[in-house]
Amino acid sequence: MLMNYDMIGNNEKVLWHGKPDKKCFLLEAVFNPMLPFAIVWALFDSIFIFAFFGAGHSAPKEMSFAVIPIIVFFALHLMPVWIYLMGVIFASVRYKHTGFLVTDKGVYCSGGLFTINLEHKPFTELSHVNIQRGIIDQILGVGDVVLTSDQDGYNTRDMHSAYRGITIYDIPDFQKVYRMVKQLQTDIYSDTMYPNDLRPKENHGYQTKYINDFDDNE
């Protein structure tokens, strides 16, 4: 079980649950936008490190007292590289904490490293559903389902912002989830804005139970 079902409402029905594709999740942790920056930073510092320690055998004895401060300086100066490496090393832990739930009321996403964050977005707050696929996604046959509202951007993997949408990312059945969420979002959002009997007969208003079958018969 990806997350505790007790966290969802008593009147909610779980329609789908899943996790990111592990291979894609780990590859994206390695090949993230910080990788080129970390490589350039490490190469830049390496020039000075090798220049200093390479000349150590011919340096005067007084310079030996400067070794420890210089080591400390470069250890701190290489902090962007350490941050990148820690992100890669702890990717497996973050993967363990990552999961998605789609209910008949909204979407739940869990994630985090040392603490687990759970974010929920009801369909009444979402107005756009899109599919997004990066290069690694296309190679591995997975995709992202991006849910946003009118004021949101499309970079929605920030778990710390209550004003952003939600992305169900790196999942193999992204097309099925997209169709499901699109139909739920359209029906429930429309039912909230225009409660009437012009939609399916089983749904006479937002407060009634949403009835539909999302089984994939393909």
Backbone as a ProteinNet text record, in pm:
[ID]
protein_1_A
[PRIMARY]
MLMNYDMIGNNEKVLWHGKPDKKCFLLEAVFNPMLPFAIVWALFDSIFIFAFFGAGHSAPKEMSFAVIPIIVFFALHLMPVWIYLMGVIFASVRYKHTGFLVTDKGVYCSGGLFTINLEHKPFTELSHVNIQRGIIDQILGVGDVVLTSDQDGYNTRDMHSAYRGITIYDIPDFQKVYRMVKQLQTDIYSDTMYPNDLRPKENHGYQTKYINDFDDNE
[TERTIARY]
84.6	0	88.5	61.3	147.2	133.1	13.8	-7.6	-126.8	-138.4	-243.9	-379.5	-469	-600.3	-684.3	-644.8	-719.1	-708.6	-613	-594.3	-698.9	-765	-866.2	-1000.3	-1093.7	-1224.6	-1302.9	-1394.6	-1474.5	-1565.5	-1604.8	-1697.6	-1626	-1492.4	-1416.1	-1389.3	-1393.8	-1366.2	-1235.3	-1141.4	-1013.6	-1034.9	-1002.6	-1020	-890	-776.7	-645.6	-538.2	-435.4	-317.9	-194.6	-82.4	39.3	162.7	276.6	405.9	477	576.4	655.2	731.9	760.6	850.1	986.6	1036.6	1157.3	1279	1294.7	1410.3	1408	1291.4	1279.4	1303.7	1250.4	1267.6	1415.4	1491.2	1632.9	1715.2	1680.9	1753.9	1732.5	1610.5	1584.7	1655.2	1679.4	1756.7	1901.7	1953.9	2091.7	2100.8	2017.1	2023	1924	1943.3	1857.1	1926.8	1857.8	1919.3	2043.6	2066.4	2182.7	2309.6	2296.1	2412.7	2518	2486.7	2591.2	2656.9	2578.2	2632.3	2729.6	2693.8	2780.2	2910.3	2903.1	3024.2	3118.5	3063.4	3146.5	3208	3128.8	3177.6	3292.3	3274.8	3377.2	3505.4	3492.5	3610.6	3684.5	3608.3	3668.6	3750.7	3693.5	3765.4	3882.1	3866.9	3974.2	4101.8	4089	4206.8	4291.2	4224.2	4296.7	4346.6	4269.2	4311.9	4439.2	4439.1	4557.9	4676.4	4648.4	4757.3	4824.1	4745.5	4802.2	4875.9	4807.2	4867.1	4970.9	4960.7	5062.1	5195.8	5190.2	5312.9	5358.7	5295	5324.4	5465.7	5524.2	5657.5	5765	5738.8	5838.4	5804	5691	5647.8	5728.2	5748.6	5820.6	5746.6	5821.4	5764.5	5653	5660.1	5558.6	5419	5413.8	5284.3	5209.9	5279.8	5214.3	5107.2	5121.4	5021.9	4892.5	4899.5	4780.7	4699.5	4747.7	4680.7	4540.6	4530.3	4400	4298.1	4331.3	4232.4	4189.7	4283.1	4248.3	4155.6	4181.9	4093.6	3952.7	3944.6	3813.8	3744.8	3821.3	3764	3703.1	3779.7	3728.2	3614.8	3617.3	3506.5	3375.9	3384.9	3266.9	3234	3337.6	3316	3253.8	3275.3	3217.8	3076.9	3014.4	2882.2	2778.7	2772.9	2676.8	2695.9	2820.5	2847.8	2797.3	2820.5	2772.5	2620.3	2555.9	2409.3	2356.9	2419.1	2377.1	2396.4	2513.4	2542.5	2447.5	2414	2319.6	2181.9	2143.2	2015.8	2011	2122.6	2130.4	2133.2	2214	2230	2099.1	2023.6	1900.2	1777.3	1796.2	1682.3	1597.9	1661	1586.7	1495.2	1540.8	1457.5	1337.3	1361.3	1250.6	1151.5	1203.2	1114.1	1022.5	1077.9	999.3	883.1	901.3	799.1	703.8	726.8	646.8	533.5	414.3	298.5	184.8	90.8	-21.5	-152.6	-256.7	-392.2	-487.7	-579.6	-689.2	-818.8	-897.5	-1027.7	-1136.7	-1261.2	-1370.6	-1388.8	-1299.1	-1306.7	-1182.4	-1067.9	-946.4	-825.2	-708	-581.2	-492.8	-424.6	-330.7	-191.6	-91	47.8	129.5	209.9	299	442.7	532.5	673.5	754.3	884.5	971.3	1093.5	1185.7	1309.3	1308.7	1336.6	1337.4	1199.3	1116.1	977.1	888.1	770	677	571.6	558.3	458.5	342.8	222.4	103.1	27.4	4.6	-67.6	-192.9	-300.6	-428.9	-483.1	-532.7	-599.4	-735.7	-845.4	-977.9	-998.6	-1081.6	-1106.3	-1170.6	-1237.6	-1302	-1201	-1073.1	-969.4	-887	-913.3	-832.1	-914.2	-851	-923	-853.4	-729.5	-657	-590.9	-597.8	-530.3	-448.5	-319.2	-230.6	-136.5	-83.8	19.8	152.5	255.7	389.4	488.2	574.4	670.7	807.3	903.5	1039.3	1110.2	1238.1	1315.1	1323.8	1356.4	1366.4	1230.3	1123.2	988.4	958.6	990.9	961.1	1042.9	1167.3	1252.1	1197.6	1149.8	1104.3	953.9	883.3	741	652.5	691.1	610.1	573.6	497.9	458.6	407.5	384.8	334.5	194.3	107	-25.4	-22.2	-31.1	-15.2	-152.2	-184.6	-312.6	-286.8	-345.1	-324.5	-456.5	-455.1	-568.1	-528.8	-617.3	-592.5	-469.3	-439.7	-327.3	-198.3	-200.7	-81.5	3.8	133.4	221.9	224.6	309	312.8	427.5	516.8	622.1	569.4	498.4	415.4	464.5	593.4	642.1	685.4	653.5	688	584.7	624.3	531.5	507.2	581	573.3	481	427.7	344.3	197.7	117	-25.5	-98.1	-32.4	-97	-63.7	14.5	48.6	-41.5	-42.5	-118.4	-42.1	-78	-17.5	22.7	136.5	180.4	191.6	121.4	136.7	239.6	362.6	471.3	535.2	592.2	671.3	591.1	464.4	381.6	363.2	363.2	347.2	208.4	102.1	-35	-85.1	0.4	-34.1	-154.9	-174.4	-288.1	-420	-422.2	-543	-575	-472.9	-494.1	-537.5	-479.7	-518.5	-667.2	-713.5	-854.8	-945	-907.3	-986.3	-995.8	-879.3	-876.1	-945.2	-927.2	-990.4	-1142.1	-1196.3	-1341.5	-1391.7	-1321.8	-1361.7	-1353.1	-1241.4	-1222.4	-1329.8	-1358.2	-1457	-1594.8	-1636.8	-1771.4	-1789	-1692.5	-1708.2	-1689.5	-1591	-1570.6	-1693.4	-1746.7	-1866.1	-1986.1	-1996.9	-2109	-2103.8	-1982.2	-1967.7	-2008	-1964.9	-1992.7	-2136.2	-2190.4	-2324.3	-2403.4	-2446.9	-2521.4	-2659	-2674.8	-2803.8	-2810.6	-2916.2	-2938.4	-2901.9	-2814.2	-2779.5	-2669.7	-2603.7	-2499.4	-2559.1	-2477.6	-2533.2	-2646.4	-2747.1	-2867.4	-2839	-2733.8	-2703.2	-2649	-2607.2	-2541.4	-2627.4	-2706	-2798.1	-2744.7	-2620	-2562.5	-2431.2	-2356.3	-2222.3	-2224.4	-2329.9	-2333.4	-2373.7	-2417.4	-2456.1	-2335.5	-2349.2	-2238.1	-2209.1	-2084.5	-2043.6	-2039.8	-2108.6	-2117.5	-2056.4	-1956.5	-1896.2	-1807.8	-1774.8	-1691.1	-1567.9	-1450.5	-1325.7	-1240.2	-1301.2	-1223	-1173.5	-1048.5	-988.6	-1019.2	-1104.8	-1146.3	-1068.6	-960.7	-882.3	-809.5
-118.7	0	124.2	217.3	332.3	436.1	454.7	550.4	503.5	555.2	514.2	561.7	468.5	505	575.5	567.3	637.9	789.1	835.7	979.1	1038.9	956.8	1009.1	1016.3	1088	1104.3	974.5	967.5	845.9	818.7	923.6	907.7	907.4	888.7	886.9	743.8	726.1	596.3	604.2	514.4	511.3	447.9	523.6	476.3	427.1	480.5	440.3	475.5	392.1	424.6	374.5	438.9	398	470.6	432.1	493	524.9	612.9	637.5	511.7	503	397.4	417.4	313.5	329.8	366	301.8	330.2	475	523.3	662	758.2	726.2	811.9	828.2	718.1	723.9	792.8	767.4	833.5	984.6	1027.2	1170.8	1234.1	1154	1205.8	1228.8	1144.3	1159.4	1270.1	1262.2	1358.6	1473.2	1542.4	1657	1785.2	1898.5	2023.1	2067.6	2014.5	2055.5	1981.7	1874.6	1794.3	1875.8	1949.5	2028.6	2129.6	2194.1	2292.4	2226.7	2108.4	2038	1993.9	1949.9	1907.8	2025.2	2137.3	2256	2305.5	2306.8	2353.1	2263.8	2131.1	2037.2	2050.8	2068.4	2084.8	2213.8	2319.5	2448.2	2438.3	2378.5	2364.2	2266.7	2165.5	2066.3	2129.9	2230.2	2298.5	2358.2	2424.4	2487.3	2384.4	2278.7	2175	2106.5	2067.7	2000.1	2096.5	2223.3	2321	2338.7	2339.9	2360.5	2236.4	2122.1	2001.2	1942.1	1970.7	1922	1990.9	2113.8	2188.4	2177.3	2090.9	2079.8	2033.6	1949.5	1896.9	2005.1	2113.6	2219.3	2344.7	2339.3	2456.4	2468.5	2589.1	2607.5	2543	2511.5	2440.1	2520.3	2654.3	2736.8	2712.9	2670.5	2651.7	2530.2	2440.8	2322.2	2358.6	2475.3	2518	2562.3	2587.3	2634.1	2519.5	2395.8	2282.4	2262	2257.5	2230.8	2339.6	2469.1	2571.6	2561.8	2526.9	2515	2396.5	2285	2168.6	2203.9	2274.3	2315.9	2409.9	2502.4	2597.6	2525.5	2432.2	2363.8	2267.5	2210.9	2125.2	2204.3	2329	2415.4	2471.2	2505.5	2563.2	2463	2334.4	2229.6	2190.6	2271.9	2239	2209.8	2284.7	2248.7	2106.5	2061.4	1924.4	1824.9	1852.8	1761.2	1754.6	1869.2	1871	1784	1797.1	1714.3	1565.9	1530.9	1390.7	1335.3	1415.6	1370.3	1345.1	1430.2	1408.6	1276.6	1240.2	1112.7	995.8	1009.3	900	868.8	972.5	952.4	938.6	921.5	908.4	786.2	677.7	556	578.1	659.1	688.9	772.7	872	955.3	872.5	776.9	690.4	609.5	559.9	480.9	561.3	691.6	777.3	837.5	810.3	872.8	781.6	835.4	759	851.8	798	877.6	803.1	879.9	825.6	916.3	854.7	928.4	874.2	962.1	923.2	992.6	969.1	1035.5	1180.1	1227.1	1365.8	1448.2	1382.7	1457.1	1367.4	1429.7	1360.5	1381.6	1274.3	1279.1	1243.1	1316.6	1285.6	1286.2	1183.4	1178.5	1181.1	1233.5	1240.4	1297.4	1301	1355.3	1267.8	1318.6	1246.1	1196.8	1284.4	1245.5	1258.4	1344.9	1356.2	1328.9	1277.6	1245.2	1354.5	1412.7	1517.1	1457.7	1489.4	1447	1569.6	1579.4	1693.3	1644.8	1718	1681.6	1799.5	1770.6	1872.8	1819	1881.3	1839.6	1882.8	1809	1841.2	1978.5	2026.4	2157.9	2271.4	2246.5	2349.6	2337.9	2235.5	2210.4	2235.6	2298	2331.6	2282.5	2234.5	2188.5	2053.7	1965.4	1835.1	1816.8	1793.3	1781.4	1663.4	1616.4	1512.9	1579.3	1544	1598.2	1482.6	1476.8	1365.9	1420.9	1399.9	1439.5	1333.8	1356.2	1262.5	1126	1123.2	994.7	926.9	1004.6	948	877.2	941.6	882.7	756.9	757.1	639.3	519.9	544.4	436	410.2	486.1	463	504.4	609.9	659.8	804.7	865.9	1003.9	1067.5	1198.5	1275.3	1324.9	1319.8	1380.2	1505.7	1622.3	1750.4	1813.3	1839.6	1900.3	2038.5	2139.8	2277.4	2352.5	2465.6	2557.6	2678.2	2772.9	2886.4	2966.9	2976	3057.2	2979.4	2848.8	2765.9	2765.2	2737.8	2707.4	2557.7	2513.2	2372.2	2297.7	2369	2302	2275.9	2164	2146.8	2037.4	2005.9	1903	1960.5	2086.6	2149.4	2111.3	2021.5	1972.9	2076.2	2187.5	2281.2	2398.6	2409.7	2524.5	2484	2546.1	2514.1	2572.2	2659.2	2725.8	2662	2557	2488.8	2367.9	2318.9	2200.1	2076.1	1965.2	1836.8	1766.6	1699.2	1617.9	1472.5	1386.2	1241.5	1200.6	1179.1	1171.9	1034.1	1012.1	892.1	763.4	764.9	644.8	577.5	444.3	373.4	390.9	392.5	401.8	546.4	637.5	779.9	812.4	739.4	768.4	732.6	617.1	575.8	674.6	714.2	808	944.1	985.2	1113	1112.5	1005.4	998.1	1000.1	923.6	916.2	1052.2	1115.1	1242.7	1351.6	1349.1	1448.7	1441.5	1319.8	1306.1	1348.2	1305.3	1343	1494.5	1551.6	1695.6	1774.2	1733.7	1804.7	1796.1	1675.9	1657.4	1727.1	1708.7	1763.7	1914.9	1964.5	2109.2	2177.6	2118	2174.9	2166.4	2057.2	2038.7	2138.2	2180.4	2280.3	2419.1	2452.6	2584.1	2595.9	2488.5	2491.7	2369.8	2364.8	2247.9	2238.6	2139.9	2119.2	1974	1940.6	1802.7	1781	1864.6	1849.5	1746.9	1702.1	1599.3	1462.3	1358.5	1223.7	1217.8	1134.1	1129.3	1092.4	1013.9	970.4	1083	1194.9	1302.9	1428.9	1454.7	1568	1688.6	1689.3	1801.1	1761.3	1860.1	1834.3	1747.5	1759.6	1687.9	1541	1500.7	1361.7	1276.7	1147.8	1055.4	1045.2	1057.8	1045.4	898.1	863.3	723.9	710	624.6	596.2	473.9	414.8	296.1	328.1	323.1	359	237.1	118	-1.9	7	-29.2	-25.6	-157	-151	-273	-294.8	-218.6	-233.1	-366
0	0	0	-90.2	-109	-0.3	52.3	159.5	240	359.6	450.6	399.7	369.2	317.9	423.1	550.6	654.5	637.1	558.3	538.3	445	366.4	275.2	346.4	287.2	348.6	354.8	451.9	468.8	350.3	281.1	168.5	34.2	35.7	-88.6	-134.2	-263.8	-323.9	-402.6	-373	-444.1	-581.4	-685.1	-822.6	-884.9	-836.7	-891.2	-790.7	-783	-702.4	-775	-754.4	-823.8	-772.8	-826.6	-795.3	-926.8	-922.8	-1044.1	-1086	-1213.2	-1261.1	-1195.3	-1127.4	-1046.2	-1131.2	-1246.7	-1332	-1377.6	-1418.5	-1464.1	-1348.5	-1231.9	-1115	-1080.4	-1082.7	-1047.4	-1156.3	-1282.3	-1391.2	-1388.6	-1358.5	-1350.3	-1231.1	-1126.2	-1013.1	-1053	-1142.6	-1189.3	-1293.5	-1396.3	-1506.8	-1482.6	-1371.2	-1342	-1386	-1388.3	-1437.7	-1362.8	-1244.6	-1166.3	-1208.9	-1287.7	-1326.2	-1400.7	-1508.9	-1577.6	-1485.6	-1400.5	-1307.3	-1209.7	-1158.2	-1063.4	-1130.1	-1256.8	-1328.5	-1350.4	-1398.6	-1422.3	-1291.7	-1185.5	-1055.4	-1005.8	-1020.4	-974.6	-1056.7	-1187.9	-1273	-1240.1	-1216	-1182.9	-1053.6	-950.6	-824.5	-836.3	-922.3	-938.2	-992.1	-1077.1	-1131.3	-1018.7	-925.8	-815	-713.4	-693.7	-599.2	-648.2	-775.1	-830.9	-840.5	-869.7	-878.3	-742.5	-636.7	-503.7	-453.7	-456.9	-401.6	-495.4	-625.2	-717.8	-698.8	-650	-625.2	-480.4	-404.3	-262.7	-232.7	-319.5	-291.3	-300.8	-380.2	-396.4	-318.1	-245.8	-171.1	-42.3	5	131.5	247.1	353.7	467.1	532.7	524.8	588.3	529.5	402.4	337.1	390.1	460.6	514.5	616.2	682.4	779.7	712.3	582.5	510.5	451.8	464.9	401.6	458.7	591.3	653	620.5	633.7	594.9	448.9	360.6	218.7	194.7	264.4	251.9	298.5	411.5	463.1	365	306.8	211.3	91.8	32	-86	-50.7	69.5	111.7	116.8	160.7	164.9	26.9	-48.1	-180.6	-277.3	-251.5	-335.8	-291.6	-208.4	-155.2	-263.8	-376.5	-482.1	-534.9	-540.5	-585.2	-482.4	-352	-248.1	-247.9	-268.1	-270.7	-384.8	-502.2	-615.9	-584.9	-529.8	-500	-394.7	-293.8	-191.7	-252.7	-348.6	-415.6	-489.8	-551.5	-623.4	-525.2	-418.7	-322.2	-250.4	-215.7	-140.3	-229.3	-359.5	-451.1	-417.9	-375.6	-341.7	-221.9	-125.7	-9.5	-51.2	-135.6	-183.3	-263.9	-341.2	-419.3	-327.3	-218.7	-123.2	-67.4	-49.9	9.5	-93.7	-221.1	-326.8	-371	-375.2	-420.9	-460	-535.1	-586.1	-565.4	-535.3	-524.1	-600.6	-673.2	-736	-678.7	-618.4	-566.1	-647.8	-609.5	-679.9	-634.7	-545	-498.8	-534.7	-552.9	-581.9	-594.8	-589	-609.5	-487.3	-445.6	-333.9	-385.2	-337.9	-371.1	-242.1	-223.1	-108	-157.6	-76.6	-113	1.4	-16.3	86.2	106.7	186.3	215	359.6	453.6	594.2	656.6	600.7	642.9	522.3	547.4	440	430.6	312.1	287	208.4	249.3	177	131.9	1.1	-54.4	-124.1	-104.7	-164	-242.8	-360.8	-441.9	-484.6	-438.8	-486.1	-630.9	-700.6	-841.7	-858.4	-754	-763.5	-774.3	-737.5	-747.3	-875	-955	-1074	-1199.1	-1296.6	-1419.8	-1546.3	-1535.8	-1654.3	-1625.5	-1722.9	-1713.1	-1840.5	-1826.7	-1941.8	-1924.5	-2036.5	-2037.1	-2072.1	-1998.2	-2022.1	-2022.9	-2124.7	-2135.8	-2174.3	-2086.8	-2115.7	-2199.4	-2224	-2306.9	-2240.5	-2111.4	-2039.9	-2034.7	-2015.4	-2014.4	-2145.6	-2256.2	-2386.9	-2411.6	-2368.1	-2387	-2309.2	-2187.8	-2100.3	-2110	-2192.3	-2213.1	-2096.8	-2025.4	-1914.2	-1943.3	-1852.6	-1873	-1745	-1751.1	-1637.2	-1668.7	-1568.6	-1578.2	-1491.1	-1554.4	-1485.8	-1463.1	-1336.4	-1299.9	-1242.9	-1304.8	-1260.5	-1259	-1190.9	-1194	-1277.9	-1291.6	-1380.7	-1341.5	-1210.2	-1166.1	-1154.5	-1184	-1168.7	-1293.9	-1275.1	-1386.6	-1407.7	-1499.4	-1532.4	-1465.2	-1393.9	-1318.9	-1179	-1158.9	-1040.4	-947.2	-947.8	-856.1	-721.6	-696.9	-569.7	-465.5	-373.5	-272.1	-161.7	-161.7	-51.3	-78.9	-198	-230.6	-236.2	-152.8	-150.6	-270.7	-345.8	-457.6	-591.3	-587.7	-711.9	-732.2	-855.4	-884.4	-841.7	-901.5	-866.7	-995.3	-992.1	-1105	-1062.4	-1132.5	-1115.5	-1219.5	-1177.2	-1273.4	-1284.5	-1403.7	-1434.6	-1418.2	-1457.6	-1442.8	-1579.2	-1582.7	-1710.6	-1771.7	-1689.4	-1741.4	-1741	-1788.1	-1784.6	-1871.7	-1982.5	-2069.6	-2002.3	-1935.1	-1862.5	-1751.3	-1674.3	-1563.8	-1618.1	-1729.4	-1790.8	-1826.7	-1892.6	-1931.5	-1808.5	-1705.6	-1583.5	-1515	-1493.5	-1422.8	-1504.7	-1635.2	-1722.4	-1711.5	-1711.9	-1702.9	-1565	-1460.6	-1325.2	-1305.5	-1348.8	-1331.5	-1406.7	-1529.8	-1611.4	-1548.9	-1509.2	-1454.6	-1320.5	-1229.3	-1095.3	-1095.4	-1171.3	-1178.7	-1240.4	-1346.3	-1410.4	-1317.1	-1243	-1152.2	-1037.4	-999	-893.4	-943.5	-1065.8	-1121.1	-1171.4	-1226.9	-1286.3	-1240.8	-1115.3	-1066.2	-1130.9	-1215.6	-1281.8	-1328.7	-1401.7	-1444.9	-1590.4	-1645.9	-1786	-1808.1	-1702.7	-1711.8	-1683.8	-1663.5	-1647	-1544.8	-1572.5	-1490.7	-1345.6	-1323.3	-1186.7	-1100	-1162.9	-1089	-1097	-991.1	-990.3	-914.2	-880.1	-807.2	-744.1	-702.5	-649.4	-524.2	-440.4	-314.3	-330.5	-447.9	-467.1	-500.9	-492.8	-515.2	-664.2	-699.5	-838.7	-876.4	-983.6	-1025.9	-1164.2	-1175	-1304.7	-1294.1	-1404.7	-1407.7	-1486.8	-1420.5	-1486.3	-1514.8	-1516.2	-1548.3	-1690.7	-1710.3	-1842.1	-1913	-2012.2	-2083.5	-2210.6	-2227.8	-2351.2	-2351.3
[MASK]
++++++++++++++++++++++++++++++++++++++++++++++++++++++++++++++++++++++++++++++++++++++++++++++++++++++++++++++++++++++++++++++++++++++++++++++++++++++++++++++++++++++++++++++++++++++++++++++++++++++++++++++++++++++++++

